[in-house]
């Protein structure tokens, strides 16, 4: 049974689907936001946008492509005046990247303007959208995030914050949300805190504040980390400072464990853990669980590097860069021709024969999605003369789709949902294959073991244990409903 190839334009990775950034009280709010979005580029590369407020009017610039493609010209930043701004990076499933879906979304209300950027996915968006359309709401985009705008618009509460709370109480799903009004910058996280959101400060005494998906966006703008926005918390930043509201009853957090494995940037601190260290610990645990005699430990770059370092240090086998990544493959091949697509991973990776020839190689990667990339990388390593190839994966097998804001193929396309480990190893062409166990993953993150009643993280793509209901998914086998809204 062959792996199922990605569609044209897709690669064989899970994708974080959005990054958000907001700034309050900075002279160069739009430029600061562009820098923050640049640091969050790994969370979405297909579109980006900034909305600023100058004390009188809102200004918006949104475009397809990278932050650098859209915000490097001074005239664009000059067109976004004001000391407050919010921005958004978006990854969209293939074919759905159109300008009307690019965030932040903006709307004028009776109370004034409101810009909203959302990271996550609403799992009752289809039902809500149907109900809203029946009530006469006219949707401008196909994103689930627009549901927030309409729920706020029809709310009978008077203040923006009360309307937002009213909206949040009707949605089901994962969200880290930033909103900008004429009065305040607002951040909100879903009650289980599945997606990250942090609060930073722009400089003691300046009254400047930042909200961002990850701490790596603070360093680039010279802000310091204050704290994570807590699950279920709404943070309101205005001229009086920072206020916190807790409209939901407190629940145990279920942060996305895949952020530690792959999504977050390795130099970020996430929920009190350094991502880089977490990945090294995961690699070390993987070595304890599944080491075999070998001559070199080789990461699949870039994401496999920290785990491979941890693996090498635990096993005592030398770490070598046996695969070199070409960092200059980019927009040129965004719509690949058949010929270029056939070249596959060779565009991005090449084998370092000097390291691999005649060696027993342990390849370390972060995940297997469809298996197509793994298959091609293993073939490349064998062609470079490796005597044995053993593949070690720093996540448990990805057996289920994510409905909380990560672009995952349908379950039927996930290799680990279709084959057992021996079958996967045979298909990928390795001498042995092992994944970290779910308990090993929890151990590596310092949690002892997975709490079966209420696990410490969301790990649904490995276990099928979905912490938030997924009402828009109707089939018992977790096949994705073709959502009326675009999955994002
Ligand atoms: S299902 Fe997986 S990728 Fe999605 S939020 Fe949960 S752990 Fe993260």
Coordinates of C-alpha atoms and ligand atoms in Angstrom, one line a residue:
X1 CA 0.0 0.0 0.0
X2 CA 1.8 3.2 -1.1
X3 CA 1.8 6.4 0.9
X4 CA -0.7 9.0 -0.3
X5 CA 1.1 11.8 -2.0
X6 CA 0.4 15.4 -0.9
X7 CA -1.7 17.5 -3.3
X8 CA 0.3 19.8 -5.5
X9 CA 1.6 22.7 -3.4
X10 CA 1.3 20.7 -0.2
X11 CA 4.3 19.2 1.6
X12 CA 4.3 16.2 3.9
X13 CA 4.2 18.1 7.2
X14 CA 1.6 19.2 9.6
X15 CA 1.2 22.9 9.6
X16 CA 0.5 25.4 12.3
X17 CA -2.2 27.6 10.9
X18 CA -1.7 31.0 12.3
X19 CA 0.4 33.4 14.3
X20 CA -1.0 36.5 16.0
X21 CA 0.7 39.7 17.3
X22 CA -0.6 42.9 18.8
X23 CA 1.0 46.0 20.3
X24 CA -0.3 48.8 22.5
X25 CA 1.3 52.1 22.8
X26 CA 4.4 52.1 20.6
X27 CA 5.4 54.9 18.3
X28 CA 6.0 52.5 15.5
X29 CA 3.1 50.1 16.1
X30 CA 2.8 48.8 12.6
X31 CA 6.6 48.4 12.1
X32 CA 6.8 46.6 15.5
X33 CA 3.9 44.4 14.4
X34 CA 5.6 43.6 11.1
X35 CA 8.8 42.5 13.0
X36 CA 6.7 40.4 15.4
X37 CA 4.9 38.7 12.5
X38 CA 8.3 38.1 10.8
X39 CA 9.4 36.2 13.9
X40 CA 6.2 34.2 13.8
X41 CA 6.5 33.5 10.1
X42 CA 6.9 29.7 10.8
X43 CA 3.2 29.7 12.0
X44 CA 1.8 30.8 8.6
X45 CA 3.4 31.6 5.3
X46 CA 0.6 32.1 2.9
X47 CA -0.9 35.4 3.9
X48 CA -0.4 38.2 6.4
X49 CA -2.1 41.4 7.6
X50 CA -1.9 44.3 9.9
X51 CA -4.6 46.7 11.2
X52 CA -3.5 49.8 13.0
X53 CA -5.4 52.6 14.9
X54 CA -4.2 56.2 15.0
X55 CA -6.7 57.5 17.6
X56 CA -9.2 58.5 14.9
X57 CA -9.3 55.9 12.2
X58 CA -8.3 52.3 11.6
X59 CA -5.9 51.4 8.7
X60 CA -5.4 48.0 7.2
X61 CA -3.0 46.3 4.9
X62 CA -3.4 42.6 4.1
X63 CA -1.8 40.5 1.4
X64 CA -0.9 37.1 0.2
X65 CA 2.7 35.8 0.8
X66 CA 5.3 36.3 3.4
X67 CA 5.6 39.2 5.9
X68 CA 8.7 40.4 4.0
X69 CA 6.8 40.4 0.7
X70 CA 4.1 42.7 2.2
X71 CA 5.6 44.9 4.8
X72 CA 9.2 45.7 3.7
X73 CA 8.3 48.9 1.9
X74 CA 8.3 52.1 4.0
X75 CA 5.2 53.4 2.2
X76 CA 3.2 50.4 3.4
X77 CA 4.2 50.9 7.0
X78 CA 3.6 54.7 6.6
X79 CA 0.1 53.8 5.5
X80 CA -0.5 52.2 8.9
X81 CA -0.1 55.1 11.3
X82 CA -0.9 54.9 15.0
X83 CA 0.4 53.6 18.3
X84 CA -1.7 50.4 18.3
X85 CA -1.8 47.6 15.9
X86 CA -2.7 43.9 15.5
X87 CA -1.3 41.5 12.9
X88 CA -1.8 37.9 11.7
X89 CA 0.1 35.3 9.7
X90 CA -2.0 32.7 8.0
X91 CA -1.4 29.2 6.7
X92 CA -4.4 28.0 4.6
X93 CA -5.2 24.7 3.0
X94 CA -4.4 24.6 -0.7
X95 CA -6.6 26.6 -3.0
X96 CA -8.3 28.6 -0.3
X97 CA -5.8 31.5 0.0
X98 CA -7.8 34.5 -1.2
X99 CA -7.5 38.0 0.1
X100 CA -10.9 38.1 1.7
X101 CA -9.8 35.4 4.1
X102 CA -6.7 37.2 5.2
X103 CA -6.7 38.4 8.8
X104 CA -7.0 40.5 10.9
X105 CA -10.7 40.7 9.9
X106 CA -12.1 44.2 10.4
X107 CA -15.7 45.4 10.9
X108 CA -17.4 48.7 11.9
X109 CA -19.9 48.4 14.7
X110 CA -22.2 50.8 16.5
X111 CA -19.5 51.0 19.2
X112 CA -16.7 51.7 16.6
X113 CA -14.2 49.6 14.7
X114 CA -13.0 46.1 15.7
X115 CA -10.1 44.1 14.2
X116 CA -9.8 40.4 15.0
X117 CA -7.0 37.9 14.5
X118 CA -7.5 34.2 15.4
X119 CA -5.2 31.2 15.8
X120 CA -7.1 28.0 16.2
X121 CA -10.2 26.4 14.9
X122 CA -13.8 26.6 15.9
X123 CA -15.3 23.1 15.9
X124 CA -19.0 24.4 15.8
X125 CA -18.3 27.0 13.1
X126 CA -20.5 25.3 10.6
X127 CA -23.5 25.1 12.8
X128 CA -23.0 28.7 14.0
X129 CA -22.5 29.9 10.5
X130 CA -25.8 28.3 9.4
X131 CA -27.6 29.9 12.3
X132 CA -26.1 33.3 11.7
X133 CA -26.9 33.2 8.0
X134 CA -30.5 32.3 8.8
X135 CA -30.6 35.4 11.0
X136 CA -29.5 37.5 8.0
X137 CA -25.8 37.8 8.7
X138 CA -23.8 38.3 5.4
X139 CA -20.4 36.6 5.5
X140 CA -17.6 38.2 3.6
X141 CA -15.1 35.4 4.0
X142 CA -15.0 31.6 4.3
X143 CA -13.0 31.5 7.5
X144 CA -14.5 30.3 10.7
X145 CA -13.0 33.4 12.4
X146 CA -15.7 35.6 10.9
X147 CA -18.2 33.9 13.2
X148 CA -16.7 36.0 16.0
X149 CA -17.5 39.2 14.2
X150 CA -21.1 38.3 13.6
X151 CA -21.7 37.0 17.1
X152 CA -20.3 40.3 18.5
X153 CA -22.5 42.2 16.1
X154 CA -25.7 40.6 17.2
X155 CA -24.9 40.5 20.9
X156 CA -27.4 42.5 23.0
X157 CA -24.7 43.5 25.5
X158 CA -23.5 47.1 25.4
X159 CA -19.7 47.0 25.9
X160 CA -17.3 45.5 23.5
X161 CA -15.8 43.2 26.2
X162 CA -19.3 41.9 27.3
X163 CA -20.1 41.3 23.6
X164 CA -16.9 39.4 23.1
X165 CA -17.6 37.3 26.2
X166 CA -21.1 36.6 24.9
X167 CA -19.5 35.5 21.6
X168 CA -16.8 33.3 23.2
X169 CA -19.5 31.5 25.3
X170 CA -21.2 30.4 22.1
X171 CA -18.2 29.1 20.2
X172 CA -16.7 25.6 20.7
X173 CA -13.1 25.0 19.7
X174 CA -9.5 26.2 20.2
X175 CA -8.7 29.9 19.9
X176 CA -6.0 32.3 20.8
X177 CA -7.5 35.6 19.8
X178 CA -6.3 39.2 19.6
X179 CA -8.7 42.1 19.0
X180 CA -8.1 45.8 18.6
X181 CA -10.8 48.4 19.3
X182 CA -10.5 52.2 19.6
X183 CA -10.3 51.7 23.4
X184 CA -8.2 48.6 24.0
X185 CA -6.0 45.7 22.8
X186 CA -7.7 42.4 23.9
X187 CA -6.3 38.9 24.0
X188 CA -8.3 35.8 24.8
X189 CA -7.5 32.1 25.1
X190 CA -10.0 29.2 25.0
X191 CA -10.8 27.5 28.4
X192 CA -8.4 24.7 27.8
X193 CA -5.6 26.9 26.4
X194 CA -4.9 24.6 23.4
X195 CA -3.1 27.3 21.4
X196 CA -0.4 29.6 22.9
X197 CA -0.7 33.3 23.7
X198 CA 1.7 35.4 25.7
X199 CA 1.9 38.9 27.2
X200 CA 5.0 41.0 26.9
X201 CA 6.1 44.5 28.0
X202 CA 7.8 47.0 25.6
X203 CA 9.9 48.8 28.2
X204 CA 9.4 49.7 31.8
X205 CA 7.5 52.9 32.1
X206 CA 6.6 53.2 28.4
X207 CA 3.1 51.8 28.9
X208 CA 3.8 49.6 25.9
X209 CA 2.5 46.1 25.8
X210 CA 2.6 43.2 23.4
X211 CA 0.5 40.1 22.8
X212 CA 2.0 37.3 20.7
X213 CA 1.7 33.7 19.9
X214 CA 5.2 32.9 21.0
X215 CA 8.0 34.5 23.0
X216 CA 10.3 34.5 19.9
X217 CA 8.3 37.5 18.7
X218 CA 9.2 39.5 21.9
X219 CA 13.0 39.4 21.4
X220 CA 12.9 40.9 17.9
X221 CA 10.9 43.9 19.1
X222 CA 12.9 44.4 22.3
X223 CA 10.0 43.4 24.6
X224 CA 10.3 41.3 27.8
X225 CA 8.2 38.3 28.7
X226 CA 5.6 39.0 31.3
X227 CA 3.5 35.8 31.4
X228 CA 1.4 33.4 29.4
X229 CA -2.2 34.5 29.0
X230 CA -4.0 31.7 31.0
X231 CA -6.5 29.3 29.5
X232 CA -9.9 30.8 29.6
X233 CA -8.5 34.3 30.4
X234 CA -9.3 37.6 28.6
X235 CA -6.6 40.2 28.9
X236 CA -7.6 43.8 28.3
X237 CA -4.8 46.3 27.7
X238 CA -5.7 50.0 27.7
X239 CA -4.4 53.3 29.0
X240 CA -5.1 52.1 32.6
X241 CA -2.8 49.1 32.1
X242 CA -3.6 45.4 32.0
X243 CA -6.8 43.9 33.3
X244 CA -7.8 40.3 33.5
X245 CA -11.2 38.8 33.2
X246 CA -12.1 35.1 33.8
X247 CA -15.5 34.5 32.3
X248 CA -15.2 30.7 32.3
X249 CA -14.9 28.2 35.1
X250 CA -11.4 27.0 35.5
X251 CA -10.5 23.7 33.8
X252 CA -7.3 21.8 33.6
X253 CA -5.2 23.1 30.7
X254 CA -4.9 20.9 27.6
X255 CA -2.1 22.7 25.8
X256 CA -1.2 21.3 22.3
X257 CA 1.7 18.9 23.0
X258 CA 2.7 19.1 19.3
X259 CA 3.8 22.7 19.9
X260 CA 6.8 21.2 21.9
X261 CA 7.5 18.6 19.2
X262 CA 7.4 20.6 16.1
X263 CA 5.2 23.8 15.8
X264 CA 6.8 26.3 18.1
X265 CA 10.1 27.9 17.2
X266 CA 12.9 26.3 19.2
X267 CA 14.0 29.5 20.8
X268 CA 10.5 30.1 22.3
X269 CA 9.5 29.5 25.9
X270 CA 6.1 27.9 25.8
X271 CA 4.0 27.5 29.0
X272 CA 7.1 27.7 31.1
X273 CA 9.2 25.3 29.1
X274 CA 12.1 26.1 26.7
X275 CA 11.1 24.4 23.4
X276 CA 14.7 23.6 22.5
X277 CA 15.3 21.9 25.8
X278 CA 12.0 20.0 25.6
X279 CA 13.0 18.7 22.1
X280 CA 16.3 17.5 23.4
X281 CA 14.7 15.7 26.3
X282 CA 12.3 14.1 23.9
X283 CA 15.2 12.9 21.8
X284 CA 17.0 11.5 24.9
X285 CA 13.9 9.6 25.9
X286 CA 13.5 8.3 22.4
X287 CA 17.1 6.9 22.7
X288 CA 16.3 5.3 26.0
X289 CA 13.3 3.6 24.5
X290 CA 14.5 2.4 21.2
X291 CA 18.2 2.7 20.6
X292 CA 20.0 0.2 18.2
X293 CA 23.7 -0.1 17.5
X294 CA 24.8 2.6 15.1
X295 CA 27.7 4.8 13.9
X296 CA 26.0 8.2 13.4
X297 CA 22.9 10.1 14.5
X298 CA 21.6 12.2 11.7
X299 CA 18.7 14.7 12.0
X300 CA 16.2 15.4 9.3
X301 CA 16.8 19.2 9.2
X302 CA 15.7 21.5 10.5
X303 CA 13.0 20.3 12.8
X304 CA 14.6 17.0 13.8
X305 CA 17.8 18.7 15.0
X306 CA 17.2 19.3 18.7
X307 CA 15.7 15.8 19.2
X308 CA 18.7 14.3 17.4
X309 CA 21.1 16.2 19.6
X310 CA 19.3 14.8 22.7
X311 CA 19.3 11.3 21.1
X312 CA 23.1 11.5 20.4
X313 CA 24.0 12.8 23.8
X314 CA 21.9 10.0 25.5
X315 CA 23.2 7.2 23.3
X316 CA 26.8 8.4 23.1
X317 CA 26.7 7.9 19.3
X318 CA 28.2 10.9 17.3
X319 CA 25.8 13.5 16.0
X320 CA 26.5 14.4 12.3
X321 CA 24.8 16.6 9.7
X322 CA 24.3 13.8 7.2
X323 CA 21.5 15.7 5.4
X324 CA 22.0 19.2 4.4
X325 CA 19.0 21.5 4.0
X326 CA 18.8 24.0 1.2
X327 CA 17.3 27.2 2.8
X328 CA 16.8 28.9 -0.4
X329 CA 13.9 26.9 -1.8
X330 CA 11.0 29.1 -1.5
X331 CA 8.4 31.0 -3.5
X332 CA 10.0 29.9 -6.8
X333 CA 8.4 26.5 -6.4
X334 CA 5.1 27.5 -4.8
X335 CA 3.2 26.1 -7.8
X336 CA 5.4 23.3 -8.7
X337 CA 5.4 21.8 -12.2
X338 CA 5.3 18.0 -12.4
X339 CA 9.1 17.9 -13.1
X340 CA 10.0 20.0 -10.1
X341 CA 7.5 18.1 -7.9
X342 CA 9.2 14.8 -9.0
X343 CA 12.5 16.1 -7.6
X344 CA 10.6 16.1 -4.3
X345 CA 12.8 16.3 -1.2
X346 CA 15.9 16.7 -3.3
X347 CA 15.0 20.4 -3.7
X348 CA 15.1 20.9 0.0
X349 CA 17.5 18.2 1.2
X350 CA 20.7 16.6 0.0
X351 CA 22.7 13.7 1.4
X352 CA 26.1 14.3 2.8
X353 CA 27.9 11.2 1.4
X354 CA 31.1 11.9 3.5
X355 CA 29.1 11.3 6.6
X356 CA 26.8 8.5 5.5
X357 CA 28.8 6.1 3.3
X358 CA 29.3 2.7 4.9
X359 CA 27.7 3.9 8.1
X360 CA 24.9 2.5 10.3
X361 CA 22.7 5.6 10.4
X362 CA 20.0 6.5 12.9
X363 CA 17.8 9.2 11.3
X364 CA 15.8 11.4 13.7
X365 CA 12.7 13.2 12.5
X366 CA 9.8 14.8 14.4
X367 CA 6.8 13.1 12.8
X368 CA 5.5 11.0 9.9
X369 CA 2.4 12.4 8.3
X370 CA 1.7 10.7 4.9
X371 CA 5.2 9.1 4.8
X372 CA 6.1 10.3 1.4
X373 CA 8.9 12.6 2.6
X374 CA 10.3 9.9 4.9
X375 CA 10.4 7.5 2.1
X376 CA 12.3 9.8 -0.2
X377 CA 14.8 10.9 2.5
X378 CA 15.6 7.3 3.4
X379 CA 16.1 6.5 -0.3
X380 CA 18.5 9.4 -0.6
X381 CA 20.4 8.3 2.5
X382 CA 20.7 4.8 1.1
X383 CA 21.9 6.1 -2.3
X384 CA 24.6 8.0 -0.4
X385 CA 25.9 4.6 0.7
X386 CA 24.5 4.1 4.2
X387 CA 24.9 0.5 5.4
X388 CA 21.8 0.5 7.6
X389 CA 19.1 3.1 8.1
X390 CA 17.1 3.2 11.3
X391 CA 14.4 5.9 11.6
X392 CA 13.5 7.3 15.0
X393 CA 10.5 9.7 15.4
X394 CA 10.2 12.1 18.3
X395 CA 6.4 12.0 18.3
X396 CA 4.1 9.0 18.8
X397 CA 2.4 7.8 15.6
X398 CA 0.1 10.5 14.2
X399 CA -3.1 8.4 13.9
X400 CA -5.8 11.1 14.1
X401 CA -6.6 14.4 12.5
X402 CA -6.4 17.7 14.4
X403 CA -9.5 19.9 14.5
X404 CA -7.9 22.6 16.7
X405 CA -6.1 24.7 14.2
X406 CA -3.5 22.5 12.7
X407 CA -3.7 21.6 9.0
X408 CA -3.8 17.8 9.0
X409 CA -4.7 15.5 6.2
X410 CA -7.9 13.4 6.5
X411 CA -7.3 10.5 8.8
X412 CA -7.4 8.1 5.9
X413 CA -4.3 9.7 4.5
X414 CA -2.2 9.5 7.7
X415 CA 0.2 6.6 7.3
X416 CA 0.1 5.6 11.0
X417 CA -3.7 5.3 10.8
X418 CA -3.4 2.9 7.9
X419 CA -0.4 0.7 8.8
X420 CA 1.3 -0.8 11.8
X421 CA 4.9 -0.1 12.6
X422 CA 6.4 -3.0 10.7
X423 CA 4.3 -2.2 7.7
X424 CA 5.4 1.5 7.9
X425 CA 9.0 0.4 8.2
X426 CA 8.8 -1.8 5.1
X427 CA 7.0 0.9 3.1
X428 CA 9.5 3.7 4.1
X429 CA 12.4 1.3 3.4
X430 CA 14.2 1.4 6.8
X431 CA 15.9 -1.4 8.7
X432 CA 13.9 -0.4 11.8
X433 CA 11.4 2.2 12.8
X434 CA 10.4 3.4 16.2
X435 CA 8.3 6.3 17.6
X436 CA 8.5 7.7 21.1
X437 CA 5.8 6.3 23.3
X438 CA 3.0 8.5 24.6
X439 CA 4.2 7.9 28.1
X440 CA 7.8 8.6 27.0
X441 CA 6.7 11.9 25.6
X442 CA 5.0 12.9 28.9
X443 CA 8.1 11.8 30.8
X444 CA 10.4 13.8 28.6
X445 CA 8.2 16.9 29.3
X446 CA 8.6 16.3 33.0
X447 CA 5.1 15.1 33.6
X448 CA 5.9 11.6 35.0
X449 CA 3.2 9.9 33.0
X450 CA 0.1 10.7 31.1
X451 CA -2.9 11.1 33.4
X452 CA -5.5 8.9 31.7
X453 CA -8.5 10.7 33.2
X454 CA -7.5 14.2 32.3
X455 CA -4.3 14.2 30.4
X456 CA -2.0 17.2 31.0
X457 CA -1.9 18.1 27.3
X458 CA -4.0 17.8 24.2
X459 CA -2.5 14.7 22.4
X460 CA -5.6 13.9 20.3
X461 CA -3.7 13.4 17.1
X462 CA -1.8 10.5 18.8
X463 CA -4.6 9.1 21.0
X464 CA -7.9 10.1 19.5
X465 CA -8.8 11.6 22.9
X466 CA -10.3 14.9 21.8
X467 CA -10.5 17.3 24.8
X468 CA -12.9 19.7 23.0
X469 CA -16.0 18.4 21.3
X470 CA -15.9 18.5 17.5
X471 CA -19.6 18.9 16.6
X472 CA -18.8 19.8 13.0
X473 CA -17.3 16.4 12.6
X474 CA -20.1 14.0 12.0
X475 CA -18.6 10.6 11.2
X476 CA -17.6 8.2 13.9
X477 CA -14.4 7.4 12.2
X478 CA -13.3 11.1 12.5
X479 CA -13.3 11.8 8.8
X480 CA -13.4 15.5 8.3
X481 CA -16.7 16.9 7.4
X482 CA -16.5 19.1 4.3
X483 CA -17.0 22.2 6.3
X484 CA -19.0 25.0 4.9
X485 CA -16.3 27.1 6.4
X486 CA -12.8 26.7 5.3
X487 CA -10.7 24.7 7.8
X488 CA -8.0 26.9 9.2
Ligands
LIG1 S1 -4.8 17.3 18.0 FE1 -2.5 17.2 18.0 S2 -1.9 19.0 16.8 FE2 -4.1 19.3 17.3 S3 -4.0 20.5 19.2 FE3 -4.1 18.4 19.9 S4 -2.0 17.8 20.1 FE4 -2.0 19.7 18.9

